[in-house]
Short mmCIF file of C-alpha atoms in Angstrom, two decimals:
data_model
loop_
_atom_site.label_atom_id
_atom_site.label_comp_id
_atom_site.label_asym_id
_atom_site.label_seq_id
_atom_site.Cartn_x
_atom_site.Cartn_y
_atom_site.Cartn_z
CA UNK N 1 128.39 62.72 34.92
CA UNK N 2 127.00 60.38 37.57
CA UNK N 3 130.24 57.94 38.61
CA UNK N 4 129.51 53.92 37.76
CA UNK N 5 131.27 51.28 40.29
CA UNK N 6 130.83 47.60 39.86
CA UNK N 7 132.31 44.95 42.83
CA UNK N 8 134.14 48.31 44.14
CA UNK N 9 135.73 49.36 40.61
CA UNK N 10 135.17 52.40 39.95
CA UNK N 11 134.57 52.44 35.98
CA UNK N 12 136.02 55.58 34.37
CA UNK N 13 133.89 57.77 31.55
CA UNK N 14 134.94 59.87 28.60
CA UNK N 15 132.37 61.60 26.59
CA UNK N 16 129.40 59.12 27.72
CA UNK N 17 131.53 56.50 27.01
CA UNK N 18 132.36 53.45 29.77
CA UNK N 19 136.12 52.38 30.24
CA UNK N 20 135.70 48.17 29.22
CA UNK N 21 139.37 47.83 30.64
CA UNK N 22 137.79 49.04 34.15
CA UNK N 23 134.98 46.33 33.54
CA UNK N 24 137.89 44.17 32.65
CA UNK N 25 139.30 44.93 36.18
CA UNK N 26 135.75 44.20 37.90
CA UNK N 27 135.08 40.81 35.90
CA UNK N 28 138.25 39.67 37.22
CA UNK N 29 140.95 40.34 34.50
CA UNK N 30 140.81 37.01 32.82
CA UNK N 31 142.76 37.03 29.80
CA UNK N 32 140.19 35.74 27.78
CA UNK N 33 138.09 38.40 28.71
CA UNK N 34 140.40 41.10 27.97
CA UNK N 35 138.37 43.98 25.74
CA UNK N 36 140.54 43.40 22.54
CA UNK N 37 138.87 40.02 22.03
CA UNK N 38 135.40 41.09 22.79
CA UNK N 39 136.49 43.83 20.23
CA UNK N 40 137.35 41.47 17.67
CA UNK N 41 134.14 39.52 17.32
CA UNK N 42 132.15 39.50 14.45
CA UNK N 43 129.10 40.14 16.25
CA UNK N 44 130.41 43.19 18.46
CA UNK N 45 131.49 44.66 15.06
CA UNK N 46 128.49 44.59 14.00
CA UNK N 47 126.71 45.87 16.89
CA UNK N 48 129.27 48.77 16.97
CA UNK N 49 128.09 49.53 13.19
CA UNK N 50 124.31 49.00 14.19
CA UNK N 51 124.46 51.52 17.03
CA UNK N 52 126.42 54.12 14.92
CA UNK N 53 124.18 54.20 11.74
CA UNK N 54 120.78 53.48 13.99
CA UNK N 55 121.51 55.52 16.44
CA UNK N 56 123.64 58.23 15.12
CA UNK N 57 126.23 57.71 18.05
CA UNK N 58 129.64 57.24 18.79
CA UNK N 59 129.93 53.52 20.05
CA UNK N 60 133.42 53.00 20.12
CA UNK N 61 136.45 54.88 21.40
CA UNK N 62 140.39 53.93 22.00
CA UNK N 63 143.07 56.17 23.36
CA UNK N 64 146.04 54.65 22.69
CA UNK N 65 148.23 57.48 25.36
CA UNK N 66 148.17 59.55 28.22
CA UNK N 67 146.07 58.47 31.96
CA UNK N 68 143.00 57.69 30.05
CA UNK N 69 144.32 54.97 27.52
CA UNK N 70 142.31 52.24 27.07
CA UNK N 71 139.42 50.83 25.02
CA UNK N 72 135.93 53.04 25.73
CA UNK N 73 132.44 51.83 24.89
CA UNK N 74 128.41 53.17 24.81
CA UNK N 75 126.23 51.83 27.31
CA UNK N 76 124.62 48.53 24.66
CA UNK N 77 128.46 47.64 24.19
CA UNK N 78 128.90 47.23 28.06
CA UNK N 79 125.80 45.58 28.05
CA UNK N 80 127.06 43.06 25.83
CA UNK N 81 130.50 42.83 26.84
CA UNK N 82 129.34 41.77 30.30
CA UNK N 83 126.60 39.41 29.26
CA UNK N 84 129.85 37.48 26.98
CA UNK N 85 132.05 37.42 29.85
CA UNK N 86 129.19 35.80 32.27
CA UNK N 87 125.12 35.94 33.10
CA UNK N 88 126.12 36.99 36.90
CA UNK N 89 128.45 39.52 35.64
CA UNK N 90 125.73 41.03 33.10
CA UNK N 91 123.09 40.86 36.38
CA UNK N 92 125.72 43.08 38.29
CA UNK N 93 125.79 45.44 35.62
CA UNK N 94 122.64 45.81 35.02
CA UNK N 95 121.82 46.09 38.54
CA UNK N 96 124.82 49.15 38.67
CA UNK N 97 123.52 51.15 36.26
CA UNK N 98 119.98 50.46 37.39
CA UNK N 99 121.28 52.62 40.90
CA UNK N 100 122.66 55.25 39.05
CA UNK N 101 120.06 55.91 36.35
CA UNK N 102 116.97 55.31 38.63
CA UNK N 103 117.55 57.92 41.95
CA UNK N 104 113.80 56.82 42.45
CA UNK N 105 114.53 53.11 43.33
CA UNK N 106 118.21 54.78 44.74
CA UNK N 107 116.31 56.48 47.26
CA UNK N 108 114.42 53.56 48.57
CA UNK N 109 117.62 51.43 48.76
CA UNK N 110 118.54 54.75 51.15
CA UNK N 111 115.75 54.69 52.95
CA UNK N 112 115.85 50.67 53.82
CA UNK N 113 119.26 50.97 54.94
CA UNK N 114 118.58 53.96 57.37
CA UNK N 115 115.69 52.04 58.57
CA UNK N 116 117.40 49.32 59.29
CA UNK N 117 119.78 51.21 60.70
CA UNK N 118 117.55 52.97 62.78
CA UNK N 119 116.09 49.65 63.85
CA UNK N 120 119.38 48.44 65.38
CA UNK N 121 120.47 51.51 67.24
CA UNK N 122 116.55 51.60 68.78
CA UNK N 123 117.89 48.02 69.68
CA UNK N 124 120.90 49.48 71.54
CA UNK N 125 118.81 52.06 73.62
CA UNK N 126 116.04 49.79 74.38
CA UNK N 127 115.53 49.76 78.43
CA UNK N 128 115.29 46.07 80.21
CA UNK N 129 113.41 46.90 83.23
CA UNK N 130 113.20 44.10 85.70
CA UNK N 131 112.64 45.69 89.36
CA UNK N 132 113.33 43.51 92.61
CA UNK N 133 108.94 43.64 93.19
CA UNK N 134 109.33 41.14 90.64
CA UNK N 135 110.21 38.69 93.02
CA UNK N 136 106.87 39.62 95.37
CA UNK N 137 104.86 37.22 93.91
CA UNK N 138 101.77 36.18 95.43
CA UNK N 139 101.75 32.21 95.91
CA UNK N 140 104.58 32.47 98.26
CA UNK N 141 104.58 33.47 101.63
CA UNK N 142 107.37 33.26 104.33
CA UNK N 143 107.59 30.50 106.88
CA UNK N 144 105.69 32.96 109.11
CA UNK N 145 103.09 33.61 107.01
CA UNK N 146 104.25 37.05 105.97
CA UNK N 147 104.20 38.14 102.53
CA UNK N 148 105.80 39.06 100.43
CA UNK N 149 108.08 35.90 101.25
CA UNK N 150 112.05 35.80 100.45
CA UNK N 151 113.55 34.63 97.45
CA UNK N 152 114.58 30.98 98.39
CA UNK N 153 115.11 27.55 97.37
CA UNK N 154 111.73 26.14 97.68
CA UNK N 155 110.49 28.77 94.77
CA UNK N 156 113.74 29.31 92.53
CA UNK N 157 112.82 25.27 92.58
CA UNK N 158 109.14 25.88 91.91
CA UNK N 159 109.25 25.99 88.27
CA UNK N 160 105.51 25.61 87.77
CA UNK N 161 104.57 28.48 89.98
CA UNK N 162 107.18 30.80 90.20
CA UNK N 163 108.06 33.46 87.12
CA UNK N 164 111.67 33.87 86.72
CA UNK N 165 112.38 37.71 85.95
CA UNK N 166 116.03 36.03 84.77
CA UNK N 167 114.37 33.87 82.36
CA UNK N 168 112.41 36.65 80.88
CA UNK N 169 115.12 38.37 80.46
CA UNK N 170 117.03 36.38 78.59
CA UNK N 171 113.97 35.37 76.07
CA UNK N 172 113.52 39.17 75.58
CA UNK N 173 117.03 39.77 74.75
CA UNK N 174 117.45 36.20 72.90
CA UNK N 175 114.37 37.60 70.75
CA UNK N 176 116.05 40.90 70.21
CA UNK N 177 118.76 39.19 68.32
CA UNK N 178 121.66 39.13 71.38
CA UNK N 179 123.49 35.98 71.59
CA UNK N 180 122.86 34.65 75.26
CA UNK N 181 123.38 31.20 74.60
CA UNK N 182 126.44 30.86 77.52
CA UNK N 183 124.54 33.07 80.33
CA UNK N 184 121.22 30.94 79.31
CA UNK N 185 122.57 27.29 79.79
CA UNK N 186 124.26 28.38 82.99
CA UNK N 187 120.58 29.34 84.21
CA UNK N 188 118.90 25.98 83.44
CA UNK N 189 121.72 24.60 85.28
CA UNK N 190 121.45 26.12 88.20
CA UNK N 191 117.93 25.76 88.00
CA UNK N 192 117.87 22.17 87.90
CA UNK N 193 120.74 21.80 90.57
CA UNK N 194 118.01 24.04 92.52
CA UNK N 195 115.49 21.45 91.86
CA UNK N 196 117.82 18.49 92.72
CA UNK N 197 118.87 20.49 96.18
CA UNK N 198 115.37 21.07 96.84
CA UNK N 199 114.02 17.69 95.92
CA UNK N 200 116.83 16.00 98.31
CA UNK N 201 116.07 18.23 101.30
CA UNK N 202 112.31 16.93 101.25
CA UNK N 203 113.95 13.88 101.63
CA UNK N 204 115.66 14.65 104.04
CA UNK N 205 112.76 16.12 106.05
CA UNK N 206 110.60 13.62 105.19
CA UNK N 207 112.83 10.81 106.49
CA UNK N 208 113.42 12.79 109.69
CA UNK N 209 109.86 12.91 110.46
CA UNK N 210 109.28 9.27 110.20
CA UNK N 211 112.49 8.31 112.30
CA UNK N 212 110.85 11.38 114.70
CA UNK N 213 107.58 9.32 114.86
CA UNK N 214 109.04 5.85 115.12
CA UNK N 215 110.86 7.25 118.37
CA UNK N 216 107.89 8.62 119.81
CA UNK N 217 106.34 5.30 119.25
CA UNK N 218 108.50 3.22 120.60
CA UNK N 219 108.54 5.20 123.62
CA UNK N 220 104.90 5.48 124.00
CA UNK N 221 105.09 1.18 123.65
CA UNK N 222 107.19 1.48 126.95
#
């Protein structure tokens, strides 16, 4: 006997019949829902009648003692005792005994999930290589003409020509679904403080040249 749970309650089974007091449990226990008043309709009654002189099958059941008591119903009766209570309570129904009666679509509900699965923990081993030749890039050269050149201000400030292995890595790990938000603003801070530094010192250069040259004019004037 294959076991039926709906929203986590288990639904207990006597004889191929389905406990409606356990679906009573799962629908919420409303007592307007209880299973004597779904009983008591006219068109349950005749439903029950229907499936027992159609069908040749017991369709109704209640044990009035022992760890079992309660009111027991065939599969059509749950059917309709769920669609009375609510259309999303008849979907999850359906949708429960669709698992347990179709291993087929069961299996590929199995399958997703380990895939999935799968997916994230390939997620969790996945290497970030970023090596320190990275930074070797071949517009810059050192004041002396050497290359490769250090990292310095001049190209952390260079947006246009120099590629960030930092940014990179962030975009590959933002795109593998971390959260790097915090560790990403902090970089396009310091990136634009870089540019503002950098920016001010060519100022600062520039401005020294020309007082430099107005020196060496006036004393040439002499």
């Amino acid at each position: 006997m294959t076991a039926l749970t709906i929203i986590s309650t288990k639904i207990r089974q006597i004889d191929g019949l389905y406990s409606l007091n356990d679906l009573h449990k799962a629908a919420g226990g409303e007592e307007k829902h209880a299973p004597t008043n779904f009983i008591r309709l006219d068109q349950t009654q005749a439903l029950i009648e229907e499936i027992q002189s159609a069908e040749m099958q017991t369709a109704f059941r209640a044990i009035n003692g022992g760890t079992k008591r309660g009111t027991y119903v065939c599969r059509e009766l749950v059917y309709a005792y769920a669609m009375w209570i609510s259309a999303k309570f008849h979907l999850q129904v359906i949708r429960a005994f669709d698992t347990i009666h179709n291993p087929a679509d069961r299996t590929a509900q199995m399958e997703e999930v380990r895939k999935t699965f799968e997916k994230q923990y390939q997620k969790l081993r996945k290497r970030y290589d970023y090596p320190r030749k990275l930074l070797e890039q071949s517009g810059f050269v050192s004041a002396d003409g050497k290359y490769p050149a250090r990292l310095n201000i001049s190209m952390l400030a260079n947006t246009k020509a120099f590629i960030s292995p930092l940014m990179h890595l962030l975009n590959e790990l933002r795109m593998d679904g971390h959260d790097v938000s915090a560790p990403w603003d902090e970089f396009i801070a310091m990136r634009e403080a870089l540019i503002a530094a950098d920016k001010a010192l060519e100022r600062i250069y520039t401005e020294a040249l020309q007082v430099n040259f107005r020196a060496a004019s006036t004393a040439g004037n002499k």
